[in-house]
mmCIF file of C-alpha atoms in Angstrom:
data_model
loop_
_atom_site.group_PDB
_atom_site.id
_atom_site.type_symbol
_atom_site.label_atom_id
_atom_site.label_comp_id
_atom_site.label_asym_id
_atom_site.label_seq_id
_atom_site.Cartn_x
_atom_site.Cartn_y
_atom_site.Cartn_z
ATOM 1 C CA UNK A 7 37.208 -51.832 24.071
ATOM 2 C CA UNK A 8 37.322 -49.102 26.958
ATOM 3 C CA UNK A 9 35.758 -51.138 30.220
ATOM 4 C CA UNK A 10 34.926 -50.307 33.762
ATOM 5 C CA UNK A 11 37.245 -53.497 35.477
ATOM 6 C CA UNK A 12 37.102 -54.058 38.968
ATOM 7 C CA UNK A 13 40.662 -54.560 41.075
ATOM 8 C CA UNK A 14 39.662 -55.082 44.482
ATOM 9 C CA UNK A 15 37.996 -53.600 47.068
ATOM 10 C CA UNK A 16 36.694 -49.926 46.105
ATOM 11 C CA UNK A 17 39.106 -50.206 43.318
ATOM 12 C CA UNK A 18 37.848 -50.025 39.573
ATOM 13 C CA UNK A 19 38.975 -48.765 37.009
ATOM 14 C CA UNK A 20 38.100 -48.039 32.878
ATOM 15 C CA UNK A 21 40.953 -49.415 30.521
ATOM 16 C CA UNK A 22 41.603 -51.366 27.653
ATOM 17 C CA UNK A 23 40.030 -54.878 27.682
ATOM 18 C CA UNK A 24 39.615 -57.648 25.212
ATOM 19 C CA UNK A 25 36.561 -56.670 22.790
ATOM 20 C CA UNK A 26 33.933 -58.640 23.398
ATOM 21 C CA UNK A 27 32.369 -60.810 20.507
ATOM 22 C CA UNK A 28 30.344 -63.879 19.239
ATOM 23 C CA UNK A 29 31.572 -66.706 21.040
ATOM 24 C CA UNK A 30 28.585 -68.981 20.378
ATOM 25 C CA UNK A 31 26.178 -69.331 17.025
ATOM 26 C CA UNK A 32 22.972 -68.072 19.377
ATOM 27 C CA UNK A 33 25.366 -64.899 20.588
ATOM 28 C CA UNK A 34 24.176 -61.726 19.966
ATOM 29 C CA UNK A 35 26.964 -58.528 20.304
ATOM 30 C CA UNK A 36 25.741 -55.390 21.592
ATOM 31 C CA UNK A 37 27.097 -52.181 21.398
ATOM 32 C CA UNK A 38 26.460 -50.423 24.967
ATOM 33 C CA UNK A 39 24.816 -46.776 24.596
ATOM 34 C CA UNK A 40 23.308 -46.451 28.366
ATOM 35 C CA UNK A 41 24.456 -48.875 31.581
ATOM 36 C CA UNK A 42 23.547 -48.282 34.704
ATOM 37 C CA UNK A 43 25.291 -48.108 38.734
ATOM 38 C CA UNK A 44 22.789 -50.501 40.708
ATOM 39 C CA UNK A 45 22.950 -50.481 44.432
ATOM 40 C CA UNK A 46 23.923 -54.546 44.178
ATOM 41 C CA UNK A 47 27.235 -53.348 42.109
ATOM 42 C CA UNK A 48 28.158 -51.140 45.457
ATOM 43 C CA UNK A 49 28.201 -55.077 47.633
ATOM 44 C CA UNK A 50 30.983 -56.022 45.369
ATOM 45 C CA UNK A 51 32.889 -52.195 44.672
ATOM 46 C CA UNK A 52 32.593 -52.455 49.307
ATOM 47 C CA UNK A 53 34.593 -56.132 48.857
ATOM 48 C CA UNK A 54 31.586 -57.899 50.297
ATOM 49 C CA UNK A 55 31.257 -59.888 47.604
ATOM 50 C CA UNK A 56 34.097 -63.054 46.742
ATOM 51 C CA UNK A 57 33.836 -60.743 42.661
ATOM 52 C CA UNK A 58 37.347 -62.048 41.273
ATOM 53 C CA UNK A 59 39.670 -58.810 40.551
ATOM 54 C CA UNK A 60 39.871 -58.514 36.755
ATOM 55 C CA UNK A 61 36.642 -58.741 36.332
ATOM 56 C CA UNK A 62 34.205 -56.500 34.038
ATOM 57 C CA UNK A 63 31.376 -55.274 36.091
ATOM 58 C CA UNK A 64 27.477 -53.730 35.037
ATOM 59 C CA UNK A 65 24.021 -55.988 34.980
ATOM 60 C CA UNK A 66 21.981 -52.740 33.496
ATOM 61 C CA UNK A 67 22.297 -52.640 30.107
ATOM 62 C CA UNK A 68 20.811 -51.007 26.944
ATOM 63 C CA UNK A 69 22.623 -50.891 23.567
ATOM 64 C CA UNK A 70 22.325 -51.152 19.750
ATOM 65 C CA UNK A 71 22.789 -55.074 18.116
ATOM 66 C CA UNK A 72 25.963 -54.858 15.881
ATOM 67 C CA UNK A 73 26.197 -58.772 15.274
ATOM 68 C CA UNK A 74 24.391 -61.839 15.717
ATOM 69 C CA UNK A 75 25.675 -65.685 15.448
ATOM 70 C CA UNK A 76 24.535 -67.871 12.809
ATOM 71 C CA UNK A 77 21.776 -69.549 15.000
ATOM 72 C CA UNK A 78 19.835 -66.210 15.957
ATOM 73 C CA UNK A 79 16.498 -65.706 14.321
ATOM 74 C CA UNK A 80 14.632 -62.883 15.903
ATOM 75 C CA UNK A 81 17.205 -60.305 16.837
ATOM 76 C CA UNK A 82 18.149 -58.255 13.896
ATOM 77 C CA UNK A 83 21.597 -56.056 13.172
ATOM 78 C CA UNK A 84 20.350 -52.773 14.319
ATOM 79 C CA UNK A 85 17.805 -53.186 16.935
ATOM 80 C CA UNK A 86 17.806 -51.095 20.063
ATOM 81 C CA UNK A 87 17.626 -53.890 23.143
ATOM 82 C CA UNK A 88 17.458 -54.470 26.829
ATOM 83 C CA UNK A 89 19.125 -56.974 28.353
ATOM 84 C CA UNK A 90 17.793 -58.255 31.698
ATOM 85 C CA UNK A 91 20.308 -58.599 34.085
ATOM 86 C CA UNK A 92 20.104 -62.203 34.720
ATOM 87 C CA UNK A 93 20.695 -64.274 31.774
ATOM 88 C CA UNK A 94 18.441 -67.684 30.984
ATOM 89 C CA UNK A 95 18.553 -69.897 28.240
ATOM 90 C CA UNK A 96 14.873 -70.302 27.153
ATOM 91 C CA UNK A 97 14.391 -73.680 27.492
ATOM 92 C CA UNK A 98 15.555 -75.281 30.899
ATOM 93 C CA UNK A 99 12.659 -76.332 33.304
ATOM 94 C CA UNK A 100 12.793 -72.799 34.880
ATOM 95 C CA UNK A 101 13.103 -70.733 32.062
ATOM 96 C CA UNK A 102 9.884 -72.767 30.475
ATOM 97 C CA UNK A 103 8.104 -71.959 33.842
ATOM 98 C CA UNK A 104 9.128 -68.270 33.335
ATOM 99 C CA UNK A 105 11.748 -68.117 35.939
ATOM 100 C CA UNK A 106 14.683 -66.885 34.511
ATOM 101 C CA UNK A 107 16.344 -65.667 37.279
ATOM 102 C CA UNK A 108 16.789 -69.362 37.885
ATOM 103 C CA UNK A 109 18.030 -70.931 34.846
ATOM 104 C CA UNK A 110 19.197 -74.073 35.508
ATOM 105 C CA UNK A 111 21.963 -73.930 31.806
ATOM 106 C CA UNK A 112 23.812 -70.686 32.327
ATOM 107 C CA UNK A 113 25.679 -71.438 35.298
ATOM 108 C CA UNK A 114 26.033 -75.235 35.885
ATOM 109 C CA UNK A 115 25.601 -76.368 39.775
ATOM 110 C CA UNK A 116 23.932 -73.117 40.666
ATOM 111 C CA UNK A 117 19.949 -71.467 39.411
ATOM 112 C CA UNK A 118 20.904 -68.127 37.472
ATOM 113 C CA UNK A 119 23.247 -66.266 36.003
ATOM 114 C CA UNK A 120 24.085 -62.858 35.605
ATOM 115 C CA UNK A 121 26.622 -59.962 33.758
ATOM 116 C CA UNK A 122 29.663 -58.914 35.658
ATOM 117 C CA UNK A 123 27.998 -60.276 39.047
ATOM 118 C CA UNK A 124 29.863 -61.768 41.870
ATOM 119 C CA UNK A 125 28.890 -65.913 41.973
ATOM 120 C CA UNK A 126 26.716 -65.415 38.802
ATOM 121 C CA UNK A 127 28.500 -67.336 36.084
ATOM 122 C CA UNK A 128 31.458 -65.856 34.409
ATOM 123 C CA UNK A 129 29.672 -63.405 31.994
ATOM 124 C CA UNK A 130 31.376 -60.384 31.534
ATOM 125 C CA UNK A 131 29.200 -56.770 32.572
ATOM 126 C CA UNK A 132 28.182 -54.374 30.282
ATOM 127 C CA UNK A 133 29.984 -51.377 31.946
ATOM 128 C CA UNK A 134 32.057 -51.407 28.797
ATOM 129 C CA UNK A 135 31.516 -50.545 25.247
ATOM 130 C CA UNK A 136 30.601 -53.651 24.379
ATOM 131 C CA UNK A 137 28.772 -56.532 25.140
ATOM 132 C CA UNK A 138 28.274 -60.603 24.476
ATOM 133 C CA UNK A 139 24.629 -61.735 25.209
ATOM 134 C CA UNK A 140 24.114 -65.441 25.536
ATOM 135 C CA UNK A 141 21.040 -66.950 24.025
ATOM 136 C CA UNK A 142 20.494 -63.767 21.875
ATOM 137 C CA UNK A 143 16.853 -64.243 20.372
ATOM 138 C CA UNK A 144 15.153 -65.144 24.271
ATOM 139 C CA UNK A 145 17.780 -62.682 26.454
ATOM 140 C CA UNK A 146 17.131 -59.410 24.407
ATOM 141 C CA UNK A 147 14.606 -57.639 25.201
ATOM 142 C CA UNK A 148 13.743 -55.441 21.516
ATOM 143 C CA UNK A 149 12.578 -52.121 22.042
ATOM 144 C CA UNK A 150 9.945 -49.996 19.886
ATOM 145 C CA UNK A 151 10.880 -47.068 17.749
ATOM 146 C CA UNK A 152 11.290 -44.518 20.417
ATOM 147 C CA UNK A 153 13.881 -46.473 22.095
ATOM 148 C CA UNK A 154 16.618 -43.824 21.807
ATOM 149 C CA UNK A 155 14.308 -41.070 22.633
ATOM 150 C CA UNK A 156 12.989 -42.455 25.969
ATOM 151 C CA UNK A 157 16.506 -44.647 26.363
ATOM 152 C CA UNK A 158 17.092 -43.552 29.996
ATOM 153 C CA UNK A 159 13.722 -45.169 30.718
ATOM 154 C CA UNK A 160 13.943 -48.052 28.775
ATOM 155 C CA UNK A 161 17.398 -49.159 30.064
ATOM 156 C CA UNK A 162 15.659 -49.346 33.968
ATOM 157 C CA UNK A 163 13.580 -52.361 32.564
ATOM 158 C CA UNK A 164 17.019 -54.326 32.878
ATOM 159 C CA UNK A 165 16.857 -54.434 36.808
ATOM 160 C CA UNK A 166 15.325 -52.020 38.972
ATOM 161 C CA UNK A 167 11.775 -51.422 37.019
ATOM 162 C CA UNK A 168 10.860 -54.857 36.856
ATOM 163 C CA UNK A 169 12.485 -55.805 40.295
ATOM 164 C CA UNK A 170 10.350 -53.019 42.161
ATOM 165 C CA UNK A 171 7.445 -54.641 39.984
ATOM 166 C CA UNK A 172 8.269 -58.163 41.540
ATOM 167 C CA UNK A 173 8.504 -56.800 44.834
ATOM 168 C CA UNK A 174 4.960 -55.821 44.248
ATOM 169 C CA UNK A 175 4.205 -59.366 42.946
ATOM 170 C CA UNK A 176 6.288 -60.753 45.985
ATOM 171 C CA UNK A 177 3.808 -58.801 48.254
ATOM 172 C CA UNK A 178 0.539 -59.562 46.717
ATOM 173 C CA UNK A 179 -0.213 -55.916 46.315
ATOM 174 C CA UNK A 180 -4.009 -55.202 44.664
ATOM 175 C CA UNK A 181 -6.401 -52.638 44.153
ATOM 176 C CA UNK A 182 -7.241 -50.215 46.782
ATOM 177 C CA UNK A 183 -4.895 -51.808 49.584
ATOM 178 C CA UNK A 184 -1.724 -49.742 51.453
ATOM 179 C CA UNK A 185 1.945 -51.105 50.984
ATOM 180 C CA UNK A 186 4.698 -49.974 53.022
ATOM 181 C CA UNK A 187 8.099 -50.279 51.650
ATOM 182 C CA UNK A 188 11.433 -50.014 53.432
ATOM 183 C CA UNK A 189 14.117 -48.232 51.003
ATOM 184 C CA UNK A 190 13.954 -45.449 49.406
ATOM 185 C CA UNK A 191 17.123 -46.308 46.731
ATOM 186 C CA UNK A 192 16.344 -46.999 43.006
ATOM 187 C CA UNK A 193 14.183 -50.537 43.691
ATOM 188 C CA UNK A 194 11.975 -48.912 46.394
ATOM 189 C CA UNK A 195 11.114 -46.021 43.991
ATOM 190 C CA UNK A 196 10.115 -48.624 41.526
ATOM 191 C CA UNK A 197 7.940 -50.349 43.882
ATOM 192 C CA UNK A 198 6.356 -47.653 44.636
ATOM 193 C CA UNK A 199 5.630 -46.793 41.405
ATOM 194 C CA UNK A 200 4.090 -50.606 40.667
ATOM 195 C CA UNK A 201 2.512 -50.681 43.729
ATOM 196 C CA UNK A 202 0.880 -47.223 42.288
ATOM 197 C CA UNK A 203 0.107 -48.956 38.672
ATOM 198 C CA UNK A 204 -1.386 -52.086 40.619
ATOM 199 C CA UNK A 205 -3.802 -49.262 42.218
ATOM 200 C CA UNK A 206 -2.934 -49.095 45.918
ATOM 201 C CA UNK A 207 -4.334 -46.582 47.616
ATOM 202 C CA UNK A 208 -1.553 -45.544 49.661
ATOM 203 C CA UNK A 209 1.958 -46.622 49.323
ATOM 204 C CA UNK A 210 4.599 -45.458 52.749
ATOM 205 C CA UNK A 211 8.078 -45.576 52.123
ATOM 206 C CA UNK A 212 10.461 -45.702 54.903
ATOM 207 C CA UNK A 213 13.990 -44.092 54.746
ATOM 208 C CA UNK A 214 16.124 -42.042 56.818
ATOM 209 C CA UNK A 215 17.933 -40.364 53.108
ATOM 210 C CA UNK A 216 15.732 -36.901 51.813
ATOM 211 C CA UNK A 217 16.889 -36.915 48.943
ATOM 212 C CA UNK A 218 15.600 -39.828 48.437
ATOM 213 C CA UNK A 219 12.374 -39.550 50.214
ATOM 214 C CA UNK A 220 11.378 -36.283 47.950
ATOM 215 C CA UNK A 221 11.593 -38.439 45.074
ATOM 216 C CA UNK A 222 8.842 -40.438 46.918
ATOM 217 C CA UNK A 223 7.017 -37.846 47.158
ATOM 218 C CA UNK A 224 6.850 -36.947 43.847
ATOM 219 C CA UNK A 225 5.718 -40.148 43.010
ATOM 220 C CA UNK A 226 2.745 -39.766 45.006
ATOM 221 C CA UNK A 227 4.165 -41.963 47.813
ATOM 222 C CA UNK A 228 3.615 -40.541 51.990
ATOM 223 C CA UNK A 229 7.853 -40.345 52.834
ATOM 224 C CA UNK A 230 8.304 -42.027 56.177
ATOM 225 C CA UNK A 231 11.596 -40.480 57.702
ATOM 226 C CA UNK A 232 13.321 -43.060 59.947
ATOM 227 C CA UNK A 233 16.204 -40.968 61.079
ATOM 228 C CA UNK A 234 15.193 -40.851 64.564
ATOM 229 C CA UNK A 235 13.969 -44.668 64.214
ATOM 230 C CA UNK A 236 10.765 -44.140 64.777
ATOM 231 C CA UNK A 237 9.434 -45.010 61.452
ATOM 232 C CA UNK A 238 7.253 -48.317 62.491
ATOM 233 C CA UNK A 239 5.230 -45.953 65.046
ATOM 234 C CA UNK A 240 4.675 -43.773 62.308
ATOM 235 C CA UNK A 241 3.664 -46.086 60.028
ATOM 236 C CA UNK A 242 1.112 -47.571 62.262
ATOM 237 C CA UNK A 243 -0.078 -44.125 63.234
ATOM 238 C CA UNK A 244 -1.071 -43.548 59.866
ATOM 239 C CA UNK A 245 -2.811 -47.015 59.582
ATOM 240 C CA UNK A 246 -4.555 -46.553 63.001
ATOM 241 C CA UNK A 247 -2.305 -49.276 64.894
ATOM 242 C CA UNK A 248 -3.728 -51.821 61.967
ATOM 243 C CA UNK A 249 -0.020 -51.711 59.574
ATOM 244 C CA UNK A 250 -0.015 -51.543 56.184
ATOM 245 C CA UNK A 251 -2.186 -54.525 54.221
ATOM 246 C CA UNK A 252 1.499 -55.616 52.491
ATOM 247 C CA UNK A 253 4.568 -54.293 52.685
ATOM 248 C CA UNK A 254 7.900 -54.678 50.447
ATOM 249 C CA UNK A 255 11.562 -54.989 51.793
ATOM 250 C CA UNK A 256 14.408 -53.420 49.200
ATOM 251 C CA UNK A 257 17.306 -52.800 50.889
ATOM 252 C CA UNK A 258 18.554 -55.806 51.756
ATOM 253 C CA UNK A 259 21.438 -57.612 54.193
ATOM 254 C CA UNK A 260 23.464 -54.261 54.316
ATOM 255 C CA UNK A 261 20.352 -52.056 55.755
ATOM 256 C CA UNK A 262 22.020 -49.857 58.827
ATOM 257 C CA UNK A 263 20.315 -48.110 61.572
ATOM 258 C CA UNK A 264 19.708 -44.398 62.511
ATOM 259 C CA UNK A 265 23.363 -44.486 63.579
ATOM 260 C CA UNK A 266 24.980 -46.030 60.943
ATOM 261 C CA UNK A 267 25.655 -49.215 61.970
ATOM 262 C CA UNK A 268 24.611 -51.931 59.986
ATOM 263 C CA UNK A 269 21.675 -54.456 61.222
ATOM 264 C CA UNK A 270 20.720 -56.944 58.631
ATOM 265 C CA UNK A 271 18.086 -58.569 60.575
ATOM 266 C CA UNK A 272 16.073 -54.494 60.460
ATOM 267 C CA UNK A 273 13.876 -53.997 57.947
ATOM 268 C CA UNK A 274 12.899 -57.585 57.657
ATOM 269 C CA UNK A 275 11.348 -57.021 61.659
ATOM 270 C CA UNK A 276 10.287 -54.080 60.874
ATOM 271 C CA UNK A 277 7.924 -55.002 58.318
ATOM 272 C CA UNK A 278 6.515 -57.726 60.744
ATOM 273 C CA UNK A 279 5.686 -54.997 62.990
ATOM 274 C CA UNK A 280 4.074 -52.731 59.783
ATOM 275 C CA UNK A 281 2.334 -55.203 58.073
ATOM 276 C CA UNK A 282 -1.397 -56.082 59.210
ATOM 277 C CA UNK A 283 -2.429 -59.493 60.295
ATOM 278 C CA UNK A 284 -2.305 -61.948 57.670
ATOM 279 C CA UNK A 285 -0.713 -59.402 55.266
ATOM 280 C CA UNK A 286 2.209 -60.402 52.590
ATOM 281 C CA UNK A 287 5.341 -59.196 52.593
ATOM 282 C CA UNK A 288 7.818 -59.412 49.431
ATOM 283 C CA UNK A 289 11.988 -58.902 49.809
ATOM 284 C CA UNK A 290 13.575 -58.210 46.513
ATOM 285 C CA UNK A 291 16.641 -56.577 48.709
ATOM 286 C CA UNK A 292 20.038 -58.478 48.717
ATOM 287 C CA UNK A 293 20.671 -61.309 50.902
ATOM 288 C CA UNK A 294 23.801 -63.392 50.557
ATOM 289 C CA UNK A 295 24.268 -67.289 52.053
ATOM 290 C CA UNK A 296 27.077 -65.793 53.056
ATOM 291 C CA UNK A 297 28.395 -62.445 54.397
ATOM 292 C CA UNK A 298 32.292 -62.562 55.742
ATOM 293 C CA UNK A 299 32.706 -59.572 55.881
ATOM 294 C CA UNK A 300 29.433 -58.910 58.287
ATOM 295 C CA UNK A 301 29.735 -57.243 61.562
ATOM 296 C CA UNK A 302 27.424 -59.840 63.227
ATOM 297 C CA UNK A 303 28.036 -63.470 63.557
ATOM 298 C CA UNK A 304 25.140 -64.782 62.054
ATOM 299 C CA UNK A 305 25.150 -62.438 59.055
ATOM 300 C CA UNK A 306 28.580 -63.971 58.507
ATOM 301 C CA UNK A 307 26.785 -67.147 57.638
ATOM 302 C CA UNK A 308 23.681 -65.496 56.255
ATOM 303 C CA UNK A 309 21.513 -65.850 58.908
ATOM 304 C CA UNK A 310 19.029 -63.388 60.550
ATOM 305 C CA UNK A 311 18.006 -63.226 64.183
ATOM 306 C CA UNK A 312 14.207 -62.968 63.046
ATOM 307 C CA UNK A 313 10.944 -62.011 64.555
ATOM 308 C CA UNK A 314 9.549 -65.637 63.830
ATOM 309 C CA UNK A 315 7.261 -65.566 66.365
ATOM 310 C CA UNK A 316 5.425 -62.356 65.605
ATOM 311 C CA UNK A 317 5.180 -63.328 61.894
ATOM 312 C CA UNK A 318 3.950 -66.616 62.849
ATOM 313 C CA UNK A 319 1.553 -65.122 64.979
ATOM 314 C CA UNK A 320 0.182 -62.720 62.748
ATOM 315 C CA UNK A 321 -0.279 -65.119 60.494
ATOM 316 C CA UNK A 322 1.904 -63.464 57.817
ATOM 317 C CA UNK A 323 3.390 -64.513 54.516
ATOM 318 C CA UNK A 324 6.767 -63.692 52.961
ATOM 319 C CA UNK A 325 7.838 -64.843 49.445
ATOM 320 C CA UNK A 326 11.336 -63.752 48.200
ATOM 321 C CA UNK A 327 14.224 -63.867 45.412
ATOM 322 C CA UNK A 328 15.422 -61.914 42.584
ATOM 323 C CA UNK A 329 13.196 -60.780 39.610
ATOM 324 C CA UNK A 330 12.430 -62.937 36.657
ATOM 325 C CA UNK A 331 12.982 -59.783 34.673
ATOM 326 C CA UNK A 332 11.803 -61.349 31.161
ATOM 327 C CA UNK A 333 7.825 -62.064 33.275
ATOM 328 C CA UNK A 334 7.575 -58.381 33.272
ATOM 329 C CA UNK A 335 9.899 -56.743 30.963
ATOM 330 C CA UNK A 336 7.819 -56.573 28.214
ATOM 331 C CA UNK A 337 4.262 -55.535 29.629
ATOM 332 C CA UNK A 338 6.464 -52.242 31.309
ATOM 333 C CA UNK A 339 7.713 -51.602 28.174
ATOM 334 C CA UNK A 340 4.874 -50.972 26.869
ATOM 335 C CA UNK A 341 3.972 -48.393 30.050
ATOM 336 C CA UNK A 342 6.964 -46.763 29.076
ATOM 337 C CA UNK A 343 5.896 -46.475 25.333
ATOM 338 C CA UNK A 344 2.495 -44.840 25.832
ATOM 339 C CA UNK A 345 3.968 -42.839 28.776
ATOM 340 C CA UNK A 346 2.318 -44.798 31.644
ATOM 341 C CA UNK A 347 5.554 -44.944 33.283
ATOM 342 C CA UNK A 348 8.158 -42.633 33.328
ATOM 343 C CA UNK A 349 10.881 -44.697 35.654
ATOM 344 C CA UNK A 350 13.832 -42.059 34.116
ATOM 345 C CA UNK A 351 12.693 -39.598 37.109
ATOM 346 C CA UNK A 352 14.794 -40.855 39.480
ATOM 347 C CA UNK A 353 18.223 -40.175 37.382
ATOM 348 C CA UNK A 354 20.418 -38.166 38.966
ATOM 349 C CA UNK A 355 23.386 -38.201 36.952
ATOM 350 C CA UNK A 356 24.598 -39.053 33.369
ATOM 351 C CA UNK A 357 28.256 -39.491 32.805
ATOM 352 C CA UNK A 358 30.665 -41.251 30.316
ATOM 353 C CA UNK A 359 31.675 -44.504 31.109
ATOM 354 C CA UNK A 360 35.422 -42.824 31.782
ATOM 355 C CA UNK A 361 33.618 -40.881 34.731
ATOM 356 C CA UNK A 362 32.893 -44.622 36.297
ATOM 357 C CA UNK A 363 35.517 -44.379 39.375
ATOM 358 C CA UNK A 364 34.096 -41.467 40.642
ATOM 359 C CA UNK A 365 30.654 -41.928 40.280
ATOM 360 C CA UNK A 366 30.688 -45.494 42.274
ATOM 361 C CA UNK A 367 32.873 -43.064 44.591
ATOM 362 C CA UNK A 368 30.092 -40.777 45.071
ATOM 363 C CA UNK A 369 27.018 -43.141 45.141
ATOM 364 C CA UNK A 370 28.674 -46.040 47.796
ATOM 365 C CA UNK A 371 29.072 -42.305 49.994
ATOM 366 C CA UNK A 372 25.371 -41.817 49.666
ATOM 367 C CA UNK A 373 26.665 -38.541 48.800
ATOM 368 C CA UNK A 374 23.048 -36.307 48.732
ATOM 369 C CA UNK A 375 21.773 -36.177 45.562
ATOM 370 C CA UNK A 376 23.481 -39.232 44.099
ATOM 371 C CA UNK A 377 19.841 -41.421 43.796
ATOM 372 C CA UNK A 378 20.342 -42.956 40.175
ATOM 373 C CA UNK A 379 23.792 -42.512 37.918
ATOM 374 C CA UNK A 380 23.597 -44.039 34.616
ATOM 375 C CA UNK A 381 26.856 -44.135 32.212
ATOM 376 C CA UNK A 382 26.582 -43.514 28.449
ATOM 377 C CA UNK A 383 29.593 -45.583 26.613
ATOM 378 C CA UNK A 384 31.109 -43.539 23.828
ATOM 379 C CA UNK A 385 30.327 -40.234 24.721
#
């Protein structure tokens, strides 16, 4: 099977690998139609990441069921599925508690596993033609009857729909309040949307990219352009010096300021300076124990030089970690399916999977106009 393998620092590349198949009677085999470029794929494609060369990479994945193992009952031969990106088992302590970002089964001596993901278990990504999903029936995610008609919709409930949903859940975010959310990349969009479907009344988001910001916009979303770092003033302009009720951080450990230079410790303070009082604050963005290849010491050993005291003083909350995808998957779905949600809008390119090396190329640049690229295996 052609796959997209990744060599070494911004080095991958799409040859011939190994096809996947049933290792294990509760396997189901996918054949990949639509897999996605997250922004988390860009920490390993940089080398900031210990990803082991060789490796398969893509957690965003959508494809037809060609095969299932002996033990699968649900999951038919056929079936158009989803895959979140981080794999569970169904029955560990976690996975029963509907936390399946931490399964405690798929990758002994750590909580969760993932595809083609740097110190998530040695699952293979779905940036290849095919793909081997562990515990088949609870992992796929079965999709209604318009699943190849809406598929570049559907195939965002594998990470970033559901992730800009837990941000949302992170954050507390209800009826009638005002969120303000730092990143305006594929997550940030989608928490703006769920903040949006939860009924805020006004969501900010905060980025110094555009392009990015007129998607915002077109969500419904007031664009907060940081460029000249003055973002947090504006913000609390527009809240009448109160800050927004919650407030959601997606960018995570790599976030840079107006010059460029990266400060991982930025958005995290700057959301105790735009969030009210008391107010919650949810981080879905990236951080790493770890970080060697960090400009600042502390990042090194994943540590940020915090605003503890103003957050303690405010009185403020902050939950974090990665989405349990399979708690929300289903209910957007379903958003999706009566066209409540349409999460596609922020695509901004579809290419074949042989178009891979360019397009992480382009999108690590932050070339303008390169918000969303999904590949399409096969074509």
């Amino acid at each position: 099977m052609k796959a997209l393998v990744y060599n070494g620092p911004r080095d991958v590349q799409v040859k011939e690998m190994p096809d996947a198949k049933i290792e294990k009677e509760t396997d189901v085999l996918v054949r990949i139609t639509t897999t996605n470029i997250c922004g988390s794929d860009l920490h390993m494609y940089e080398g900031r990441t210990e990803m082991e060369s060789g490796r398969i990479l893509g957690h965003e994945n959508l494809g037809q069921v060609i095969a299932v193992g002996k033990a699968v009952d649900r999951v038919k031969v056929g079936d158009m599925v989803c895959l979140p990106f981080n794999i569970g088992c169904g029955f560990c302590a976690n996975c029963e508690r509907g936390l399946s970002g931490f399964c405690l089964t798929v990758n002994p001596g750590t909580a969760g596993g993932a595809y083609g993901f740097a110190g998530m278990g040695p699952y293979s990504g779905g940036q290849a033609e095919l793909l081997r999903v562990p515990y088949g029936d609870y992992n796929c995610l079965v999709l209604p009857e318009d699943a190849q008609e809406k598929e570049n919709d559907y195939v965002m409930l594998s990470d970033i729909f559901p992730t800009g949903y837990h941000a949302t859940e992170l954050a507390s975010v209800k009826p009638g309040q005002t969120v303000v959310i730092y990143g305006a990349g594929p997550v940030g969009l989608m928490a703006a949307t769920s903040a949006f479907i939860k009924g805020a009344s006004q969501v900010f988001v905060v980025d110094s990219h555009k392009d990015r910001l007129q998607l915002a916009e077109k969500i419904g979303a007031t664009a907060i352009d940081d460029t000249e770092g003055d973002g947090v003033q504006r913000v609390l302009e527009l809240t009448k010096g109160q800050g927004a009720d919650c407030g959601c951080e997606c960018v995570g450990y790599q976030c840079c300021d107006r010059h460029g230079k990266e400060v991982p410790n930025l958005t995290m303070n700057n959301l105790v300076q735009t969030v009210k009082a008391t107010g919650s604050i949810g981080t879905v963005g990236v951080f790493l124990p770890k970080d060697p290849g960090a400009q600042d010491d502390l990042a090194k050993e994943g540590k940020l030089a915090f605003d503890f005291g103003q957050f303690w003083f405010k009185g403020q909350k902050i939950a974090t970690g990665q989405a349990n995808v399979k708690a929300y998957n289903r209910m957007l779905s379903n958003l999706i399916h009566v066209g409540k949600a349409k999460p596609s809008m922020i695509v901004s390119h579809e290419l074949a999977l042989e178009q891979a090396p360019e397009a992480y190329e382009n999108f690590d640049a932050r070339k303008q106009g390169w918000t969303k690229v999904i590949l399409k295996p096969g074509k």
